[in-house]
Each structure stands twice: as C-alpha cells, then as structure tokens.
PDB file of C-alpha atoms and ligand atoms in Angstrom:
ATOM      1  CA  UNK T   1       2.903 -24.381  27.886  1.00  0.00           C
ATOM      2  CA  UNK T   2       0.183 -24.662  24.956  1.00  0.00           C
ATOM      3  CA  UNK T   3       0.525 -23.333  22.003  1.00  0.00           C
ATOM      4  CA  UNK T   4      -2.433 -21.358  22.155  1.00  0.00           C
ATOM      5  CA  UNK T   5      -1.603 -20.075  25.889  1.00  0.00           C
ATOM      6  CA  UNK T   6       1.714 -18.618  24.245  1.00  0.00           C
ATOM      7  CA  UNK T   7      -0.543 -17.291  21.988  1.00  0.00           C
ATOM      8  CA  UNK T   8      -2.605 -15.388  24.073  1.00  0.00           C
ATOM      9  CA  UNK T   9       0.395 -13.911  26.093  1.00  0.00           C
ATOM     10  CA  UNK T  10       1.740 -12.078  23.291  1.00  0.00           C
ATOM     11  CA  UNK T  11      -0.248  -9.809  21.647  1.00  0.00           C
ATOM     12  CA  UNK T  12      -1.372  -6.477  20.430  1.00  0.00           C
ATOM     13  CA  UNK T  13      -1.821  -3.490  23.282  1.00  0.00           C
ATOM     14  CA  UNK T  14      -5.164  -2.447  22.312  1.00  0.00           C
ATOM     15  CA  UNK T  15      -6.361  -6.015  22.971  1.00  0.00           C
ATOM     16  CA  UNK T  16      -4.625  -6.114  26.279  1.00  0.00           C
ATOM     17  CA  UNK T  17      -1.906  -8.216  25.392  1.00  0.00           C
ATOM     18  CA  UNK T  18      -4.635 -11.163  24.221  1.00  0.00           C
ATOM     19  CA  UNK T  19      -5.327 -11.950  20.333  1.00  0.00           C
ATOM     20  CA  UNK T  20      -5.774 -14.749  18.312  1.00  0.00           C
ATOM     21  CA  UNK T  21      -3.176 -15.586  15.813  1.00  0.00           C
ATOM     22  CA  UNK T  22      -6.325 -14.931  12.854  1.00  0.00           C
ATOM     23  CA  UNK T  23      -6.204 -11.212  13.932  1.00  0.00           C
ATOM     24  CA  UNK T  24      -2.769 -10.911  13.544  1.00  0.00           C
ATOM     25  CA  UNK T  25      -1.786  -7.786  11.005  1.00  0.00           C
ATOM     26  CA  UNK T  26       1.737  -8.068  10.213  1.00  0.00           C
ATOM     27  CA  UNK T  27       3.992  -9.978   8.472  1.00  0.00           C
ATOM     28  CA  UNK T  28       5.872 -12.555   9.393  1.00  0.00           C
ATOM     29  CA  UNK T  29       9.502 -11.448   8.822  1.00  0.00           C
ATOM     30  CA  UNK T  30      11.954 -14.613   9.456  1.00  0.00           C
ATOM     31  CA  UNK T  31      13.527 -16.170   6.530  1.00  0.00           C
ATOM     32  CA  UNK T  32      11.450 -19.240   7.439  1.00  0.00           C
ATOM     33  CA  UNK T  33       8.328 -17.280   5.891  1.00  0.00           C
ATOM     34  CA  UNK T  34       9.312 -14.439   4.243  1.00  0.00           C
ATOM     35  CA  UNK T  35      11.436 -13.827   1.378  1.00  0.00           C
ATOM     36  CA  UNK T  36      11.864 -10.215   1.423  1.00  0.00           C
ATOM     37  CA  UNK T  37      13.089 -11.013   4.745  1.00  0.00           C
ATOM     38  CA  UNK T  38      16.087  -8.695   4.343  1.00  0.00           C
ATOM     39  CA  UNK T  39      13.806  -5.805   4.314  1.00  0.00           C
ATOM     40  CA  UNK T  40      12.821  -6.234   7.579  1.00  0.00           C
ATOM     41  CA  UNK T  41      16.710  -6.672   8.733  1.00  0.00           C
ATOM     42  CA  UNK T  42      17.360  -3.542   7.255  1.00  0.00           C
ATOM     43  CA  UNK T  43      14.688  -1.538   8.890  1.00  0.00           C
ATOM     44  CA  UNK T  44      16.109  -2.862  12.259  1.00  0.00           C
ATOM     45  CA  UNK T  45      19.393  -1.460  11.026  1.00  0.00           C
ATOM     46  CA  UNK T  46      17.767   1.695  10.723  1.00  0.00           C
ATOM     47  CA  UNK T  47      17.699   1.517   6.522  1.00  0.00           C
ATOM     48  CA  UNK T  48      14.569   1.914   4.514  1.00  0.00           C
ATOM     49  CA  UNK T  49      15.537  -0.244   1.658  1.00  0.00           C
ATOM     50  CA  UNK T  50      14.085  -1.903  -1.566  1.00  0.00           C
ATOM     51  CA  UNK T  51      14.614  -3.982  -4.607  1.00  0.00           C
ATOM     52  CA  UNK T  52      16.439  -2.760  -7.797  1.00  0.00           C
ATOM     53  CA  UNK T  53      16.003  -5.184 -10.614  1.00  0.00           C
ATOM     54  CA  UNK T  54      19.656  -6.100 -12.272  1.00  0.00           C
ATOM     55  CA  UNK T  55      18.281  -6.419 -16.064  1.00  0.00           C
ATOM     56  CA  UNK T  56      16.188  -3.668 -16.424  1.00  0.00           C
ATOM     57  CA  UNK T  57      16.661  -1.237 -13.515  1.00  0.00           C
ATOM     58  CA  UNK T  58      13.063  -0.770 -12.195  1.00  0.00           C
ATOM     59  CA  UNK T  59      12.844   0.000  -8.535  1.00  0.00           C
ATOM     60  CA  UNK T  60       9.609  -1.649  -7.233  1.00  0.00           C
ATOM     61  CA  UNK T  61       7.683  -0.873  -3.917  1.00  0.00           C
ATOM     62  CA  UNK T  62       7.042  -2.958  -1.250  1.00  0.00           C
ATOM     63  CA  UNK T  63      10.213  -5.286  -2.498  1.00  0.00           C
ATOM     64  CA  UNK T  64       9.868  -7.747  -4.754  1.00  0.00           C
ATOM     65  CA  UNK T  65      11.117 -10.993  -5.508  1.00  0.00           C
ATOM     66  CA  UNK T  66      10.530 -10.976  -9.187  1.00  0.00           C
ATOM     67  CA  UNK T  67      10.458  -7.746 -11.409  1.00  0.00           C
ATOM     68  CA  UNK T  68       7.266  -6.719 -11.929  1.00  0.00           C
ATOM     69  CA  UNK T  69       8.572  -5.185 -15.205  1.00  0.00           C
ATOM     70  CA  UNK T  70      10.360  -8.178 -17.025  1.00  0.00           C
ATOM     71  CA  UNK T  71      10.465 -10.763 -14.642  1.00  0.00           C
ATOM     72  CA  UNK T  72      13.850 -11.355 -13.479  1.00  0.00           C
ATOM     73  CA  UNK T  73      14.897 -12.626 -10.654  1.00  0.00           C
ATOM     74  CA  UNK T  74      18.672 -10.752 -10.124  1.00  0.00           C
ATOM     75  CA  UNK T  75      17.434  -8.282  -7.924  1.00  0.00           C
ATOM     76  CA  UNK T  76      19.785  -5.895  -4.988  1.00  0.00           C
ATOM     77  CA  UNK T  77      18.468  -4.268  -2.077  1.00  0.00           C
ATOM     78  CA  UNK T  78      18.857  -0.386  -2.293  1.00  0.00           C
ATOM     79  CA  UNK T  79      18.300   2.550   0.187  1.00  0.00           C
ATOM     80  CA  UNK T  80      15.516   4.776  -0.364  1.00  0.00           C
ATOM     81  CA  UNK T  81      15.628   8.057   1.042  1.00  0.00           C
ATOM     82  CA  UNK T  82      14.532   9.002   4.458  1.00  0.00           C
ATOM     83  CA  UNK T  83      12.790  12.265   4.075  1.00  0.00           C
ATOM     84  CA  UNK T  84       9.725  13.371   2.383  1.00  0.00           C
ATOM     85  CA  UNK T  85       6.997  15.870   1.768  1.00  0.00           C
ATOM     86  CA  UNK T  86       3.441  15.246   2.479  1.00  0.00           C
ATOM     87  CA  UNK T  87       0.983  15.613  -0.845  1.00  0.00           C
ATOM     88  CA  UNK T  88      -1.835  15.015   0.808  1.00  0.00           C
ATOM     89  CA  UNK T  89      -2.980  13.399   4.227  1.00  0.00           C
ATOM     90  CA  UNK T  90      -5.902  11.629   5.888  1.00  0.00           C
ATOM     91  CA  UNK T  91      -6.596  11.390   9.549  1.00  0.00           C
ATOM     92  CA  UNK T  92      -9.322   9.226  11.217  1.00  0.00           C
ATOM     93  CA  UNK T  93     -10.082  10.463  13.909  1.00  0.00           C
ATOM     94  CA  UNK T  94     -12.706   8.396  15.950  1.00  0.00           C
ATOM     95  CA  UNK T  95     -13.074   4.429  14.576  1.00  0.00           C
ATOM     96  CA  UNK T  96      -9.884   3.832  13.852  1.00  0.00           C
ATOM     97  CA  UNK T  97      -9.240  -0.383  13.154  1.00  0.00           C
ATOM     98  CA  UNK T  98      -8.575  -2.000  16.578  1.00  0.00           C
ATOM     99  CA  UNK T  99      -4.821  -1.930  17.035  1.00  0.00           C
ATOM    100  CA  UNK T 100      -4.085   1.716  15.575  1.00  0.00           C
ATOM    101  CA  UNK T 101      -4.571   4.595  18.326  1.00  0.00           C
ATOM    102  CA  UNK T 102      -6.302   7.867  17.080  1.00  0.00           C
ATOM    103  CA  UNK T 103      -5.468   9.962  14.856  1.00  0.00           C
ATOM    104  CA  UNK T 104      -4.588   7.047  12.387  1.00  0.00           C
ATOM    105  CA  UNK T 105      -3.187   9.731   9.714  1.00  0.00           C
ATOM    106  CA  UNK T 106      -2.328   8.037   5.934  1.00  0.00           C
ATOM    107  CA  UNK T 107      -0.325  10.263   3.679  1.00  0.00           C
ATOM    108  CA  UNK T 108       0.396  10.407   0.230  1.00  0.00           C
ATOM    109  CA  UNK T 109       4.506  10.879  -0.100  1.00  0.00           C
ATOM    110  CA  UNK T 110       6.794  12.458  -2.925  1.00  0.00           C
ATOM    111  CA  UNK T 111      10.544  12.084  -2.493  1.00  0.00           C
ATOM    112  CA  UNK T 112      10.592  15.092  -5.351  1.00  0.00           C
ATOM    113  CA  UNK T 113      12.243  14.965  -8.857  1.00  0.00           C
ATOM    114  CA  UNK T 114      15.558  12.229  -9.394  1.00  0.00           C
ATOM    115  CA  UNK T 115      14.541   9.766  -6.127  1.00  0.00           C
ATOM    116  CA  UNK T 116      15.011   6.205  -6.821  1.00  0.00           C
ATOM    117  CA  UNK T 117      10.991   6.277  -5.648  1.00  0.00           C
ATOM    118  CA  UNK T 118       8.986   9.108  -6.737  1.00  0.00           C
ATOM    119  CA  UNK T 119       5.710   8.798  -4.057  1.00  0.00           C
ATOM    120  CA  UNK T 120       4.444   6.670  -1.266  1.00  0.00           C
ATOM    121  CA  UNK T 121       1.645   5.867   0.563  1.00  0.00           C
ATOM    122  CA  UNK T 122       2.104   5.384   4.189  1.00  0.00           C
ATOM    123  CA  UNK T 123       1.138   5.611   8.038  1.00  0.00           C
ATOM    124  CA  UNK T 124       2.425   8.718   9.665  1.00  0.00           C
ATOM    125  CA  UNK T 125       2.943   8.085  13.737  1.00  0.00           C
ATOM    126  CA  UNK T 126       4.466  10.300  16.359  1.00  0.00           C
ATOM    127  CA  UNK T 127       1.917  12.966  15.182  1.00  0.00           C
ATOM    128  CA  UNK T 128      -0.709  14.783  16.972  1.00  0.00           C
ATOM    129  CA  UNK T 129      -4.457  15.589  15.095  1.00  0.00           C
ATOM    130  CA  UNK T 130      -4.484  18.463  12.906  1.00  0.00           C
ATOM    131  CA  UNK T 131      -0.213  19.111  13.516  1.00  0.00           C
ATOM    132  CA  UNK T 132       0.166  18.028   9.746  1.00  0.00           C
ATOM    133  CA  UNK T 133      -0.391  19.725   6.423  1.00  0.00           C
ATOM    134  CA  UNK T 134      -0.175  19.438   2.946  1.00  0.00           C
ATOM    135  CA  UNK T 135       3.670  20.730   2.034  1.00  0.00           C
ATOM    136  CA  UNK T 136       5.663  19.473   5.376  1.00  0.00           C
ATOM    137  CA  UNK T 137       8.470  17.366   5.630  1.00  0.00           C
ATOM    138  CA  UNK T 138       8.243  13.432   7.181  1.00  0.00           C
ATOM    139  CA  UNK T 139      10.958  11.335   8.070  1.00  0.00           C
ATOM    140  CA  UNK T 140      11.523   7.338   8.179  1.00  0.00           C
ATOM    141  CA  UNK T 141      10.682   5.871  11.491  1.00  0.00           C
ATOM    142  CA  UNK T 142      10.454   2.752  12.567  1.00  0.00           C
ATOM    143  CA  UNK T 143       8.576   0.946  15.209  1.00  0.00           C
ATOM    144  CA  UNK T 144       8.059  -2.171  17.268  1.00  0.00           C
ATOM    145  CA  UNK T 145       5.516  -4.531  16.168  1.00  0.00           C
ATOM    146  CA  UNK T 146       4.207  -7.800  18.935  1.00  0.00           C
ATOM    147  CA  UNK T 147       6.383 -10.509  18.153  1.00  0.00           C
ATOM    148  CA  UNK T 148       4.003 -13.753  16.711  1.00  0.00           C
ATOM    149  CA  UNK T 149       4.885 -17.270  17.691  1.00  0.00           C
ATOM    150  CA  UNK T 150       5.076 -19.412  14.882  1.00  0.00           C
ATOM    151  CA  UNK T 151       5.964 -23.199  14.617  1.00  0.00           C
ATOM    152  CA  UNK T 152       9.072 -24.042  12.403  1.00  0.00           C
ATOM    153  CA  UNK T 153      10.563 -27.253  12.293  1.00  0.00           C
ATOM    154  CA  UNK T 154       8.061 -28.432  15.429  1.00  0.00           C
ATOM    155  CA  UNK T 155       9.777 -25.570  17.627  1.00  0.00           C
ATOM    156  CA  UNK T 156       7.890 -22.967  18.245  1.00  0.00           C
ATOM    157  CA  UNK T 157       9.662 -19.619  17.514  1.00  0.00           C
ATOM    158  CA  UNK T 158       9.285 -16.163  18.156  1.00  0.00           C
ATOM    159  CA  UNK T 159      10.631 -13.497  16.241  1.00  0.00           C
ATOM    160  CA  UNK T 160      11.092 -10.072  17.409  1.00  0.00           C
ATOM    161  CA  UNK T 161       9.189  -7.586  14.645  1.00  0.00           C
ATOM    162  CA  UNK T 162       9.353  -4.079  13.548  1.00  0.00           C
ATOM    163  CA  UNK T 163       7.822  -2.156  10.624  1.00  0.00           C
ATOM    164  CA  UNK T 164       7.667   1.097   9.430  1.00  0.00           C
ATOM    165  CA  UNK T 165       6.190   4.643   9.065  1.00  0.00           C
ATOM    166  CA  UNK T 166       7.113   8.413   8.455  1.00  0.00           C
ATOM    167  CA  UNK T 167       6.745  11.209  11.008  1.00  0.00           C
ATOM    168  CA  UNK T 168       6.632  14.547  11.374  1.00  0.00           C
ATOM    169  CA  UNK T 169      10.297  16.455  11.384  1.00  0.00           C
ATOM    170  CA  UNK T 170      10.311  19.107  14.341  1.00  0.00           C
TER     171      UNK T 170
HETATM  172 ZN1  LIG G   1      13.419  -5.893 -14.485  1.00  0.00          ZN
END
C-alpha cells in the first residue's frame, strides 16, 4: 500500500475518514518528533502535566523545553490540577473550523489563588450550547485524536494520539 492511500484511510470524521496530511491539526506526539513527548504519555495516563524549571522555578504552559524565564534546560514534569472555574466562555455556534462539531465553546480558566498555573485557555467538549456559564466548574478530559502516519527511519509509523480539553462537571 502507498503512502498516500494509508493516508487517505486515516483521517479526521468530519472529512469522512479522508484528509491530506497538509490539513492535519495536531501534533505529532512520538519521541521521533516531539520533545515534549512525555506530555502526551501523561495525558494517556490520565495526568495533565507540565514543565517546572529546576533553576528558577517558573511553571510554563504548553511545556517547554527551555525556560522561557532564564533559559535552562533542567526542567521536571509536574501535575497541574484537574478542576477549574470558567472566567469567561465563547461558543461558535454555526461555522465552526472543519473538524470541530458545534458548539465549539473556548473558555478562559482560573485554577484560583496558590495553583502551580493560575488561568488557561482551552476547548471545553462534552458540553451542550448555552449549558455553560461564567462561575462553573470544568474538569480535565481527554480525548482521542486520528492517529497520522508518519515515515521514521523509512518505516512508516503510526502513532495512536490523544489531546486534551475541560468539561463540564455534572
Ligand atoms: Zn528558569
């Protein structure tokens, strides 16, 4: 089988399972191309980690692998918390980007006073239009993303993917 026929077989839902590799939205998550690659082993584990820099103690978001604050490289991975309260929200609901079903809902996170991460931005899924307002709590979820073939060492490979998102808590 071609490359590109593999290609075509996996893909995103809303394209009926046919995309070009171009389209493609998420990262690649092996070690092969990715060297926050741990982050994505941890959300499979069910953690919603980060990096913590060694010399200075800045927690950045998405992980690093430099500190953004004084450049070191002796970073750890660390566990951010799992619940949240919504600041504010947007939801799209008609013309959405292909690939993202309607309402595609983007809220602004705090984690509240002391958190080793004080706000995020993020998707919220599981969530039905108009079911969430300013003031309610989210929790970590994660989700499976199309798996991408991708050529290492002249065999082609393809890695299972997953990424994340908050949702509402019932
Ligand atoms: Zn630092």
């Amino acid at each position: 089988m071609s490359e590109l026929q593999k290609s075509e077989i996996i893909g995103t839902p809303a394209l009926k399972d046919v995309y070009i590799g171009e389209m493609d939205m998420w990262p690649f998550e092996s070690p092969e191309f990715n060297r926050i690659y741990p982050f994505y082993d941890n959300l499979r584990a069910g953690k919603f980690t980060t990096t913590k820099c060694k010399q200075c103690g800045h927690i950045a978001f998405p992980p690093q692998v430099i500190c953004p604050k004084c450049w070191s490289e002796d970073l750890e991975w660390v566990e951010l918390p799992q619940r949240a309260k919504v600041v504010v929200l947007t939801e799209t609901q008609a013309g959405a980007p292909i690939g993202f079903p309607s309402p595609l809902i983007i809220a602004w996170l705090t984690f509240g006073e002391g958190a080793p991460l004080r706000h995020l931005l993020v998707r919220i899924i599981n969530c039905k239009e108009g079911e969430l307002k300013e003031g309610d709590e989210v929790k970590f979820v994660t989700f499976n993303v199309p798996a991408h073939p991708a050529e290492v060492k002249k065999e082609t490979k393809v890695c299972d993917r997953v990424y994340y998102a908050f949702e509402p808590v019932k």
